Short mmCIF file of C-alpha atoms in Angstrom, two decimals:
data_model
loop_
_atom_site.label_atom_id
_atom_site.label_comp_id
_atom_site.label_asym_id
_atom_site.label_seq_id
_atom_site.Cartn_x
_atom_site.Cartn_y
_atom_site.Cartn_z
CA UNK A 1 9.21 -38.19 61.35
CA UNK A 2 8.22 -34.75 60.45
CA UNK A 3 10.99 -31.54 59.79
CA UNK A 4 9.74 -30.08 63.03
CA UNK A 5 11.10 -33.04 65.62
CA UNK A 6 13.56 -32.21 67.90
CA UNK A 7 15.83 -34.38 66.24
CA UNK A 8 15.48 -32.92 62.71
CA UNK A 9 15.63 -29.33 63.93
CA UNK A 10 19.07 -30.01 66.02
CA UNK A 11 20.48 -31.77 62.48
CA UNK A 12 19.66 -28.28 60.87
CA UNK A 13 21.46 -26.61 64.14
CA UNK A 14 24.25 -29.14 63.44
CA UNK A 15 24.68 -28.21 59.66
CA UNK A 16 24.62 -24.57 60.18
CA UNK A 17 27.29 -24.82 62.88
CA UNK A 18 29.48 -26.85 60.39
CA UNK A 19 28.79 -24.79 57.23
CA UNK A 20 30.14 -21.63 59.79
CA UNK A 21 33.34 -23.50 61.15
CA UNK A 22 34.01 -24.55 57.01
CA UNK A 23 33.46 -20.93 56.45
CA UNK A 24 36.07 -19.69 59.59
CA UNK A 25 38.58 -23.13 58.61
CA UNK A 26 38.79 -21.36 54.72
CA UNK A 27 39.38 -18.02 55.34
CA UNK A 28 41.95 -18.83 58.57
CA UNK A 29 43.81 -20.74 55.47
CA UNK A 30 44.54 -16.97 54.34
CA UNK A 31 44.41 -14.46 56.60
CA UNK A 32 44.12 -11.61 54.64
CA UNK A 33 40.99 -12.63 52.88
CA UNK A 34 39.65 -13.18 56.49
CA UNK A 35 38.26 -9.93 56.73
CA UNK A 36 36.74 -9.95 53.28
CA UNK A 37 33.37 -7.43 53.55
CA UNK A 38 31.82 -5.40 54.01
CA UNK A 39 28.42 -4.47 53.08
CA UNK A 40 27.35 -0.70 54.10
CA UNK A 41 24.01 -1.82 55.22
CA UNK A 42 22.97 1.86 55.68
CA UNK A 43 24.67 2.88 52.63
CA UNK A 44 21.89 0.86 50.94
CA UNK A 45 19.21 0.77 52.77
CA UNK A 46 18.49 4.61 53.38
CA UNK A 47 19.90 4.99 49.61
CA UNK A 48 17.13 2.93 48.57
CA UNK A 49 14.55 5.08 51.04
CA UNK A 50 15.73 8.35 50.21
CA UNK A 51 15.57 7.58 46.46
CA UNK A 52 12.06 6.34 46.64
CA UNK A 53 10.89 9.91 48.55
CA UNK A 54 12.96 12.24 46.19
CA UNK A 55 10.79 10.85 43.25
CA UNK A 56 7.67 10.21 44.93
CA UNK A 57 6.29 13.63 44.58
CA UNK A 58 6.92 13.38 40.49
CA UNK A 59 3.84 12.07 39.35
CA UNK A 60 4.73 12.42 35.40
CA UNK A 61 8.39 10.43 36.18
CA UNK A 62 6.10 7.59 38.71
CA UNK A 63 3.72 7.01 35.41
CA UNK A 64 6.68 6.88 32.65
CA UNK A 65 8.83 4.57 34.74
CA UNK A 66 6.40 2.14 35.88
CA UNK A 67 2.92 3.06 34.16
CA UNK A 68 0.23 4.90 34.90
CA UNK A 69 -2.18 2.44 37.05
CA UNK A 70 0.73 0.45 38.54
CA UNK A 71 0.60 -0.79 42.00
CA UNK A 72 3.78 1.47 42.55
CA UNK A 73 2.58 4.49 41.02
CA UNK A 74 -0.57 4.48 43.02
CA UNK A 75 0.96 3.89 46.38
CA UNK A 76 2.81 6.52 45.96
CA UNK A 77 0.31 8.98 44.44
CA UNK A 78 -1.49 8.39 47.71
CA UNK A 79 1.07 9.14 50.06
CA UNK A 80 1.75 12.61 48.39
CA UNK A 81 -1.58 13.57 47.55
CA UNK A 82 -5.13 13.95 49.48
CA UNK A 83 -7.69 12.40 47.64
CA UNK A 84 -9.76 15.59 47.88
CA UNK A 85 -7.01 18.10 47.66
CA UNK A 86 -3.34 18.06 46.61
CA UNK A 87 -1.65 18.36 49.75
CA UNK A 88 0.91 16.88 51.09
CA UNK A 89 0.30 14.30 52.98
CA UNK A 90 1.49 13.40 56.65
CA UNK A 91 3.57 10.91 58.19
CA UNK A 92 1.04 8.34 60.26
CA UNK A 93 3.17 4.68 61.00
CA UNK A 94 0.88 2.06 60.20
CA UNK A 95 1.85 0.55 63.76
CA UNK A 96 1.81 3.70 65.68
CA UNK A 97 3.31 6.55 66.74
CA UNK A 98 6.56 4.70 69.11
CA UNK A 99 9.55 4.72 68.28
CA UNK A 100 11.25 1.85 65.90
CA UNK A 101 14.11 0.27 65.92
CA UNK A 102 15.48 -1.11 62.81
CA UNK A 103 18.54 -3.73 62.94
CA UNK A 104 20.89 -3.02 59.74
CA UNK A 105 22.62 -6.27 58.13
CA UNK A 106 25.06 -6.57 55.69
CA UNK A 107 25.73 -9.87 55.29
CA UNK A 108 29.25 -11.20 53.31
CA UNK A 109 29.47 -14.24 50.65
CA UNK A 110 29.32 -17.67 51.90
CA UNK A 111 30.82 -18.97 48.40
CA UNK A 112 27.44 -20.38 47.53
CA UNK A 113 24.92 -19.63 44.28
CA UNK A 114 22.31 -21.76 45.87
CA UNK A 115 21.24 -19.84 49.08
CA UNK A 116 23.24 -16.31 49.23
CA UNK A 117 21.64 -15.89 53.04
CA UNK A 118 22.49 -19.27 54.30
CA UNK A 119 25.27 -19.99 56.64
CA UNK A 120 26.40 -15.64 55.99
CA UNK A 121 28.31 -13.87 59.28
CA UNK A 122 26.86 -10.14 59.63
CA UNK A 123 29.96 -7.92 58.47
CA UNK A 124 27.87 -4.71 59.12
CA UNK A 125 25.14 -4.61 61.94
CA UNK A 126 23.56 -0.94 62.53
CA UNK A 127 20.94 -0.13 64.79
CA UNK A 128 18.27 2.82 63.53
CA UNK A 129 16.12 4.26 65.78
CA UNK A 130 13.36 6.23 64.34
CA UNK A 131 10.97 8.45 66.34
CA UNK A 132 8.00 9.52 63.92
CA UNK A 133 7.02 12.11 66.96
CA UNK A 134 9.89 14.38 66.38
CA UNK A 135 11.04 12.70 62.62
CA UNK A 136 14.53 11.95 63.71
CA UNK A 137 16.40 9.17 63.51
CA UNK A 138 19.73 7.95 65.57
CA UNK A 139 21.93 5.05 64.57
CA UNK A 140 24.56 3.13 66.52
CA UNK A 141 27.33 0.84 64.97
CA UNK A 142 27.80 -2.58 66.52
CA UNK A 143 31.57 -3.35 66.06
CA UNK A 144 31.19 -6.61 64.24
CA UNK A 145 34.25 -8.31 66.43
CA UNK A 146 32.27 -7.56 69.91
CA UNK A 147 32.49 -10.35 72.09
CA UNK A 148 28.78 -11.61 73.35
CA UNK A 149 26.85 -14.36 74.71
CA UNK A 150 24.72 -16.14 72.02
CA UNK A 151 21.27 -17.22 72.92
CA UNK A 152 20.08 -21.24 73.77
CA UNK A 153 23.76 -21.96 75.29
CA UNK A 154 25.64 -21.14 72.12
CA UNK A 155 28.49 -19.86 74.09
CA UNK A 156 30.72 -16.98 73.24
CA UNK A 157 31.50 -15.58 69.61
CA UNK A 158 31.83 -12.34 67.69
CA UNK A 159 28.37 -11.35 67.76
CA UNK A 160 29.06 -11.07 63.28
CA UNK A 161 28.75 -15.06 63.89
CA UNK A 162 25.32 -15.12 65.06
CA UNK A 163 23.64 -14.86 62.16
CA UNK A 164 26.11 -17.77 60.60
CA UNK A 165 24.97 -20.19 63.23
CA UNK A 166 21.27 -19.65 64.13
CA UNK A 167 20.24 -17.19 61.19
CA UNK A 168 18.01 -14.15 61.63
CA UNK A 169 16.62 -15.06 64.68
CA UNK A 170 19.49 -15.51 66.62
CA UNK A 171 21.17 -12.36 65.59
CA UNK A 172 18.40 -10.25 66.79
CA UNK A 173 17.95 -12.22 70.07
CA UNK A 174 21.80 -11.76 70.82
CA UNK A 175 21.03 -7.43 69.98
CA UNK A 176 18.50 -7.67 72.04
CA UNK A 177 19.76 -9.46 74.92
CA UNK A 178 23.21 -7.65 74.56
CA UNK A 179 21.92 -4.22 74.52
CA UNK A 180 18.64 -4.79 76.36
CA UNK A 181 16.58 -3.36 73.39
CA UNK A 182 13.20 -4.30 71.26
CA UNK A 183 13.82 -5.06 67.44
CA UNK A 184 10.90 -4.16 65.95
CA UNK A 185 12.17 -5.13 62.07
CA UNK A 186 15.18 -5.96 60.22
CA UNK A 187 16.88 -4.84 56.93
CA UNK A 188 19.76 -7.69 55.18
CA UNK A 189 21.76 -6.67 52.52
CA UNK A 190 24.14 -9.29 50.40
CA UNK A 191 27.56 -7.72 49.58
CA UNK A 192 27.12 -7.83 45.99
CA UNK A 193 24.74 -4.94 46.44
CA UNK A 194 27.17 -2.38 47.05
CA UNK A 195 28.99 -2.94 44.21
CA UNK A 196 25.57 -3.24 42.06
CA UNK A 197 24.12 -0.04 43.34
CA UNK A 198 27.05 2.14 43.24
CA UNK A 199 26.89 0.97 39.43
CA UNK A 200 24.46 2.02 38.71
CA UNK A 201 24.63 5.23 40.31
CA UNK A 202 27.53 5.75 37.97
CA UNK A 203 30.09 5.60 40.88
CA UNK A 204 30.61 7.98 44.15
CA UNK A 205 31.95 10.95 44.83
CA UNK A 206 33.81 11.39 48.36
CA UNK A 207 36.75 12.51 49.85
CA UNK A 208 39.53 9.44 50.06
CA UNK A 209 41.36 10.63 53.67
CA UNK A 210 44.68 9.10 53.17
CA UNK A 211 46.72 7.24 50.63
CA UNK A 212 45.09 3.50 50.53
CA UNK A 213 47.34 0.41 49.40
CA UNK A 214 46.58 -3.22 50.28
CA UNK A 215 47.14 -6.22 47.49
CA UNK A 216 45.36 -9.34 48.71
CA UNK A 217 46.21 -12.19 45.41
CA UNK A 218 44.47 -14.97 46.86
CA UNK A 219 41.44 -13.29 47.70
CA UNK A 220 41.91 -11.23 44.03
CA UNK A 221 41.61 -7.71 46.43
CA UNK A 222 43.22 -4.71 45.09
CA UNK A 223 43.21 -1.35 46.78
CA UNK A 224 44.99 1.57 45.24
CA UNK A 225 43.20 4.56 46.11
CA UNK A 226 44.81 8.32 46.27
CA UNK A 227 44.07 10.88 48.89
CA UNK A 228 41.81 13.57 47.95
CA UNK A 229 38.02 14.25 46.45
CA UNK A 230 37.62 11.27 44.43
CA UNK A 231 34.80 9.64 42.13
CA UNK A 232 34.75 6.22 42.95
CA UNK A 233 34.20 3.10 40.61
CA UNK A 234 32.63 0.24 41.82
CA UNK A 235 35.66 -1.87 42.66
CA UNK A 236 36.75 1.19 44.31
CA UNK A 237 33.90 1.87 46.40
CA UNK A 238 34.33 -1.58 47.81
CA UNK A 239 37.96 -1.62 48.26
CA UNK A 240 37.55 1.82 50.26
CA UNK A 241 34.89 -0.07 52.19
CA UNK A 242 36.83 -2.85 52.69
CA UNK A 243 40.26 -1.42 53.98
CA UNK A 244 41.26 -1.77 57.34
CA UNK A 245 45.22 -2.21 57.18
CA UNK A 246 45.75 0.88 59.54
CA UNK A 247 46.06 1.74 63.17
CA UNK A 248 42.31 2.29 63.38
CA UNK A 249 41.44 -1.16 61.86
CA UNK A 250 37.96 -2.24 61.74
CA UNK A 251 36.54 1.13 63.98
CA UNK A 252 38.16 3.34 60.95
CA UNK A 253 36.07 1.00 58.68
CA UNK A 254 33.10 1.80 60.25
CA UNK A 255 33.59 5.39 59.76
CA UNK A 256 34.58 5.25 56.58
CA UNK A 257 30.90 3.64 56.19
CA UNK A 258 29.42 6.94 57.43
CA UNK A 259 31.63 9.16 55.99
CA UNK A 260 30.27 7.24 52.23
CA UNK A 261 26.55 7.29 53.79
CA UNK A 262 26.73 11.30 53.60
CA UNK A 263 28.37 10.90 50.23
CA UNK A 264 25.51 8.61 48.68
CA UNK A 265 22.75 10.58 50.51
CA UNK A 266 24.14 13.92 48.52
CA UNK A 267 24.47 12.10 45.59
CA UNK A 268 21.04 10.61 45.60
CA UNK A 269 19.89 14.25 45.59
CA UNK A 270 20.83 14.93 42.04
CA UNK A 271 18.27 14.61 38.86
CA UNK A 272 20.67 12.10 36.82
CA UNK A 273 20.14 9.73 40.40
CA UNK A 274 16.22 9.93 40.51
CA UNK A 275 16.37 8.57 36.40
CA UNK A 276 18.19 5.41 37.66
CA UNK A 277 15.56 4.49 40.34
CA UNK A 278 14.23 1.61 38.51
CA UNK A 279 17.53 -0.26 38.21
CA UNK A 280 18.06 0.27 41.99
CA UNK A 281 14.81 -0.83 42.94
CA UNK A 282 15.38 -3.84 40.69
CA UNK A 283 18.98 -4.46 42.52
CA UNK A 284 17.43 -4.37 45.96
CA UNK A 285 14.62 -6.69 45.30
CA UNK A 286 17.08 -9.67 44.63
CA UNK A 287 19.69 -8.63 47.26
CA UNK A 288 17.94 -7.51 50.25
CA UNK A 289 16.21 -9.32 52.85
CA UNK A 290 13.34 -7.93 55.34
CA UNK A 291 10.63 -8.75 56.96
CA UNK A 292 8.65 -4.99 56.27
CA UNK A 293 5.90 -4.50 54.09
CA UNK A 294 5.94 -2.53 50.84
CA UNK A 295 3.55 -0.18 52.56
CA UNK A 296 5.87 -0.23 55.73
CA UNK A 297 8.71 0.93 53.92
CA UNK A 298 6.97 3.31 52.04
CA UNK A 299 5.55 5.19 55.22
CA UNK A 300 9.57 5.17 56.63
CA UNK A 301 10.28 7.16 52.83
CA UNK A 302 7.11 9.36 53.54
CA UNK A 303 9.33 10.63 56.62
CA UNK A 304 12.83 10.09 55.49
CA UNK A 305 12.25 13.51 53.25
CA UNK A 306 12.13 15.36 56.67
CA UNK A 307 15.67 13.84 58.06
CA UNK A 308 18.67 16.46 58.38
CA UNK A 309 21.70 14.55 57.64
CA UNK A 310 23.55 17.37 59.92
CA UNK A 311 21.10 16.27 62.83
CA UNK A 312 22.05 12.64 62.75
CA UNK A 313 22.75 11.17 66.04
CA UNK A 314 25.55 8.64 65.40
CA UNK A 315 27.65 5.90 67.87
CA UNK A 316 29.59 3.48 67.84
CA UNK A 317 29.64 1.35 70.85
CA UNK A 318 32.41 1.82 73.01
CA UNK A 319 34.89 -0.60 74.12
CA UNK A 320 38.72 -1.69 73.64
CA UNK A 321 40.50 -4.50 71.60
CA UNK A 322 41.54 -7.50 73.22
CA UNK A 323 43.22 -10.81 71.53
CA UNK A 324 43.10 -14.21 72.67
CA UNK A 325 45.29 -16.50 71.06
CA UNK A 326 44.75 -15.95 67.30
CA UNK A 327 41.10 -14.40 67.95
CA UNK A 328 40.86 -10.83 68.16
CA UNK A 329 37.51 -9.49 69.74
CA UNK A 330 36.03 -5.72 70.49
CA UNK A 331 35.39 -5.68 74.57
CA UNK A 332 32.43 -3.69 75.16
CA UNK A 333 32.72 -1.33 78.08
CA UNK A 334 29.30 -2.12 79.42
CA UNK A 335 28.29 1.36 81.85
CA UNK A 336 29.50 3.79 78.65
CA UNK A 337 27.66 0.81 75.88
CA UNK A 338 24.51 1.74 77.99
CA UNK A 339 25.04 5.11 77.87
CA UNK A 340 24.78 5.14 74.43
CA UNK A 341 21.88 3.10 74.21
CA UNK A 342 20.21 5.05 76.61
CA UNK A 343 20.65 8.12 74.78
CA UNK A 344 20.23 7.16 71.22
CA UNK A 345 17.64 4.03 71.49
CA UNK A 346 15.84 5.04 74.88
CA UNK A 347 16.51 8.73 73.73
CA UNK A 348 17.08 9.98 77.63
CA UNK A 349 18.02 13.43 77.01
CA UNK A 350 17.00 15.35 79.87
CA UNK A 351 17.33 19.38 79.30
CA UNK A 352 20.31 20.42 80.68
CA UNK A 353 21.25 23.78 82.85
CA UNK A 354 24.36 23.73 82.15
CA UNK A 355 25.59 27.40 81.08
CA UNK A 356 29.48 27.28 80.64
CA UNK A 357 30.64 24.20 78.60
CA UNK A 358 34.13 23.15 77.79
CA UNK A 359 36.00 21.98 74.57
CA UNK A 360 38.83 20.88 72.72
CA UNK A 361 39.85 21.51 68.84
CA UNK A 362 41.79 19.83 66.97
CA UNK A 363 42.31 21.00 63.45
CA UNK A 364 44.71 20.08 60.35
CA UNK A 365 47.61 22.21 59.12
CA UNK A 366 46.02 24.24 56.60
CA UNK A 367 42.92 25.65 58.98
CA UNK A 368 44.87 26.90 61.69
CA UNK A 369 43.69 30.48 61.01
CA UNK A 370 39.84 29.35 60.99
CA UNK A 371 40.15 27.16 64.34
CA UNK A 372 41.34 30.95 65.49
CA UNK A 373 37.89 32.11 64.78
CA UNK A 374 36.08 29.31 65.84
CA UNK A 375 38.10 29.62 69.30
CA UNK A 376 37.30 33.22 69.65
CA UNK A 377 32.78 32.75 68.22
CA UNK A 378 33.37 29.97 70.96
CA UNK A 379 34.46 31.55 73.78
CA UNK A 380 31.85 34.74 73.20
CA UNK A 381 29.35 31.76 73.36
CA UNK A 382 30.36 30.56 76.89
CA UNK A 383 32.67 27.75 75.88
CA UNK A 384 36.18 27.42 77.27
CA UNK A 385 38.60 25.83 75.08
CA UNK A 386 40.78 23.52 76.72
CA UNK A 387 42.79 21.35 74.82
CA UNK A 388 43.91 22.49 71.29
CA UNK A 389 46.15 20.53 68.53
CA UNK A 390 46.86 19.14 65.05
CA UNK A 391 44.85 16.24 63.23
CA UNK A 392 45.38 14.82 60.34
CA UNK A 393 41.63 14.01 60.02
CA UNK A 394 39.80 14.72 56.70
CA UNK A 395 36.20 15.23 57.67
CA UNK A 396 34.41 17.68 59.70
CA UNK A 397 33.23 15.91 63.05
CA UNK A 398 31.39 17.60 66.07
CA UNK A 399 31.47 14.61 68.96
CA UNK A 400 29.44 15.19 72.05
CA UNK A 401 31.18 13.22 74.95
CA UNK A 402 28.24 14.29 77.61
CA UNK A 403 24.79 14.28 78.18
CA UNK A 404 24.75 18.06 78.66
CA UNK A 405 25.63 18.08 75.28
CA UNK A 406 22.28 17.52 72.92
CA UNK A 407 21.96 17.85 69.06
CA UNK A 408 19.56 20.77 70.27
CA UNK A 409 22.55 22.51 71.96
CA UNK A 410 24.23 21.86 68.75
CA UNK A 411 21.61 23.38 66.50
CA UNK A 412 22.09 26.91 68.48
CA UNK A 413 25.33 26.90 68.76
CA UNK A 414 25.59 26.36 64.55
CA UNK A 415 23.57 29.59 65.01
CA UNK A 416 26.18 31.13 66.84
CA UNK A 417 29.02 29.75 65.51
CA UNK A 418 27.97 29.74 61.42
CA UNK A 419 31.88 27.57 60.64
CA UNK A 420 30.52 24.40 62.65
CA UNK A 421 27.83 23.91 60.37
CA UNK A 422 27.92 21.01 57.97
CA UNK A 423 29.55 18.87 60.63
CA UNK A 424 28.55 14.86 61.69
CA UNK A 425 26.99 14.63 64.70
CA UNK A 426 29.16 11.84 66.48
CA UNK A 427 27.99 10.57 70.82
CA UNK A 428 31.39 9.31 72.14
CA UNK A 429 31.45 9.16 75.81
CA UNK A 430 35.22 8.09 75.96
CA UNK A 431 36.90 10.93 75.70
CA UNK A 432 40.21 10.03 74.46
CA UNK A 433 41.05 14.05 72.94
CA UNK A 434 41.45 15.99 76.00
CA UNK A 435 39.54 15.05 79.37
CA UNK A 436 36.86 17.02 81.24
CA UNK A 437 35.44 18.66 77.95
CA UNK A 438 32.00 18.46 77.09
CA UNK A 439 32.39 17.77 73.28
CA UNK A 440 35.30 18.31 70.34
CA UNK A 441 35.46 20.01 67.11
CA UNK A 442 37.04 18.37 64.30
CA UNK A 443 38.39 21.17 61.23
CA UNK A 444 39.01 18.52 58.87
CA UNK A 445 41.60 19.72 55.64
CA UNK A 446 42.04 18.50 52.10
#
C-alpha cells in the first residue's frame, strides 16, 4: 500500500483534523491565550520587498554584503542596469502583464519544533492585488473569525482554520470559493518572524493610539504600552499586534496591522535599515513559506519602488459579529463583501460624473481649528459637509464609502485641499459615520 491510497491520504486528513481540535481543546483550557497571534503578514512580506528594491540600485553595498559574482548580486545588477547602457530598467512580469493576486499568511505556533507549518490556523490572511499596467497595488483584510464553507464537505469554520485542517491548499480554495477570486501565489509567514525582524531593525517607531494594558500569566503575555509616538521593542511590537481587549476587538487589530505597515515601510527607508538587509533576508528564508521564485519576487521589488503608500487601496471585508454558543464568528455581508472585491481585486472603477460630493469630518479635540479649514478648501471644491464631530482617533484616515469616490478623485482633491495629504486610503462601503456621504475625513491628534 502506497502513501497515495485513499486510505492513507484520509489517515493524513484524520491526523490533521485531530492535531487542530488538540490545538482548539488547549487554548479553550485558557481563554485568554486563545487569541494568541498575530503575525503581520504584510508587515513582513512588503518589508522584505521594499528592502530588497531600496538597496538594489547600490551596486558597491550588493558586492560588500554578498560578493561580487554572487548569484544575488548579479540578479540584481541586471534588473537595475541594461547590459549596454546604465539605465534603469523596466518592470516586465515574467508571467505577463495581468493582474496578480497574492494571498498573505501569517500563520501562529502550533507548540511544535518539528514542523512550524504543520497543523498552524492563519491568524492574518491579506489579499494583494497587484496590477503591473498601472504599478498599483490594493489589499483587502480577511477578518480571520469569518464564517465560511470549507472545500470537500469540511463544513463550516472560521475560515483562520482552513489552513489547520487541509493546509495550503485548502485555505486558498476556501479564498477562492468565498470571494470568487484567482490566487495566483501565496506568501506564509511563522509568528516568530515579527518579533525576529523588528529585531533586527532595532525596534519601530509608531504612534501607540491609546493606553494598552492586558496581563495574560498563563500564556506569559504582557502588554503595557503608553499612548503617544513610541519606539517599539520587540516584545512590544508584538504585544501592540496582539491586543484586542477593546470595543473594536479583532477589526481594531487589523488596523493596528496597517497603521505598523506604514510605520515599517518609513522605517525601511532609512540608511541604518538598508545595512541590516542581510540579517532580514537570513530571517525570512527560515520563516517564510511561498511558492514564488527568487526571480518572481525580485520582478514584484523591481515595481514595489514605484508604490505610493498614500495611494494604497485598503479593505477590510465588511460584515457584523455574531456568537453562537461559546464561538464567536465575523458574518460577512455578502452584496457590500463583493463590492469590495469588485473594486479592489476586479478593480471596476468606472469614471464617475459626479460633480457635487458629500462628506462628513470627524476630528479630535486639539484640531478643531484645522477641520475649520479643511471644511471651508472643501466646500470651495464642491463638497458639502454633512455630518461633523469629535474622534478620539489617532491616525489620519480618508475612507471612500462609494464608487464615485476613486483614489484618482482623491489625488486632485490632495491638490486642492494640501491638509488631506498624508492620509490612508481606506474603501468602506458601510457607512456607519454619517449616512448619504460619499467618503469621511479622519484629523487624527496626538
Amino acid at each position: 500500500m502506497t502513501p497515495n491510497t485513499l486510505e492513507d491520504r484520509e489517515k493524513m486528513r484524520r491526523k490533521s483534523l485531530e492535531t487542530y481540535l488538540r490545538h482548539e481543546l488547549e487554548k479553550q483550557e485558557d481563554q485568554n491565550s486563545f487569541f494568541k497571534i498575530l503575525t503581520a503578514m504584510t508587515i513582513i512580506f512588503l518589508g522584505i520587498i521594499l528592502t530588497i528594491f531600496l538597496f538594489a540600485d547600490n551596486k558597491k553595498f550588493l558586492e560588500n554584503s554578498f560578493g561580487q559574482d554572487s548569484f544575488i548580486t548579479r540578479l540584481f545588477v541586471n534588473l537595475t542596469e541594461s547590459k549596454t547602457r546604465k539605465e534603469k530598467a523596466e518592470f516586465t512580469l515574467p508571467f505577463g502583464p495581468r493582474k496578480q493576486n497574492i494571498l498573505l499568511l501569517g500563520i501562529d505556533s502550533n507548540g511544535s519544533e518539528s514542523d512550524i507549518w504543520e497543523g498552524t490556523r492563519t491568524d492574518t490572511i491579506v489579499l494583494l492585488n497587484i496590477d503591473p499596467k498601472t504599478k498599483t497595488l490594493n489589499a483587502i483584510s480577511i477578518p480571520r473569525d469569518s464564517k465560511v464553507y470549507l472545500p470537500g464537505d469540511m463544513g463550516v469554520q472560521k475560515i483562520n482554520a482552513a489552513h489547520a485542517i487541509g493546509g495550503i491548499k485548502t485555505t486558498i480554495k476556501t479564498v477562492e470559493d468565498t470571494l470568487g477570486v484567482r490566487v495566483d501565489r501565496y506568501i506564509m509567514v511563522h509568528d516568530e518572524a515579527v518579533k525576529k525582524i523588528v529585531e533586527a531593525m532595532d525596534g519601530i517607531d509608531i504612534y501607540v493610539e491609546k493606553d494598552m494594558n492586558y496581563h495574560d500569566y498563563a500564556g506569559k503575555l504582557h502588554i503595557n504600552l503608553k499612548k503617544g509616538q513610541q519606539h517599539l521593542s520587540p516584545e512590544q511590537v508584538v504585544g501592540y499586534l496582539r491586543f484586542r481587549h477593546d470595543a473594536m476587538g479583532d477589526i481594531g487589530r487589523a488596523q493596528r496591522q496597517q497603521w505598523l505597515l506604514r510605520g515599517v515601510l518609513e522605517q525601511l527607508q532609512q540608511p541604518k535599515t538598508i545595512a541590516k538587509v542581510p540579517q532580514i533576508l537570513a530571517i525570512a528564508k527560515e520563516y517564510v513559506k511561498t511558492d514564488m521564485s527568487l526571480y518572481e519576487m525580485s520582478q514584484y521589488a523591481a515595481i514595489a519602488k514605484h508604490f505610493n503608500t498614500d495611494n494604497i487601496e485598503i479593505a477590510t471585508l465588511p460584515g457584523s459579529p455574531n456568537k453562537k454558543g461559546y464561538t464567536s464568528y465575523w458574518i460577512l455581508d455578502p452584496d457590500k463583501t463583493q463590492e469590495v472585491v469588485n473594486r479592489l481585486i476586479y478593480r471596476e472603477n468606472k469614471k464617475s460624473d459626479k460633480v457635487q460630493y458629500v462628506a462628513s469630518i470627524m476630528y479630535s479635540n486639539d484640531n478643531e481649528k484645522l477641520s475649520k479649514t479643511i471644511i471651508q478648501d472643501l466646500e470651495a471644491n464642491n463638497v458639502t459637509v454633512k455630518c461633523i464631530g469629535t474622534s478620539n482617533a489617532t491616525h489620519a484616515q480618508f475612507i471612500a464609502h462609494s464608487k464615485d469616490v476613486t483614489t484618482d478623485y482623491y489625488n486632485w482633491l490632495k491638490k486642492k485641499v494640501p491638509n488631506l495629504k498624508a492620509k490612508q486610503f481606506v474603501y468602506d462601503p458601510i457607512n456607519f459615520y454619517c449616512s448619504d456621504t460619499d467618503f469621511t475625513i479622519i484629523i487624527a491628534g496626538q
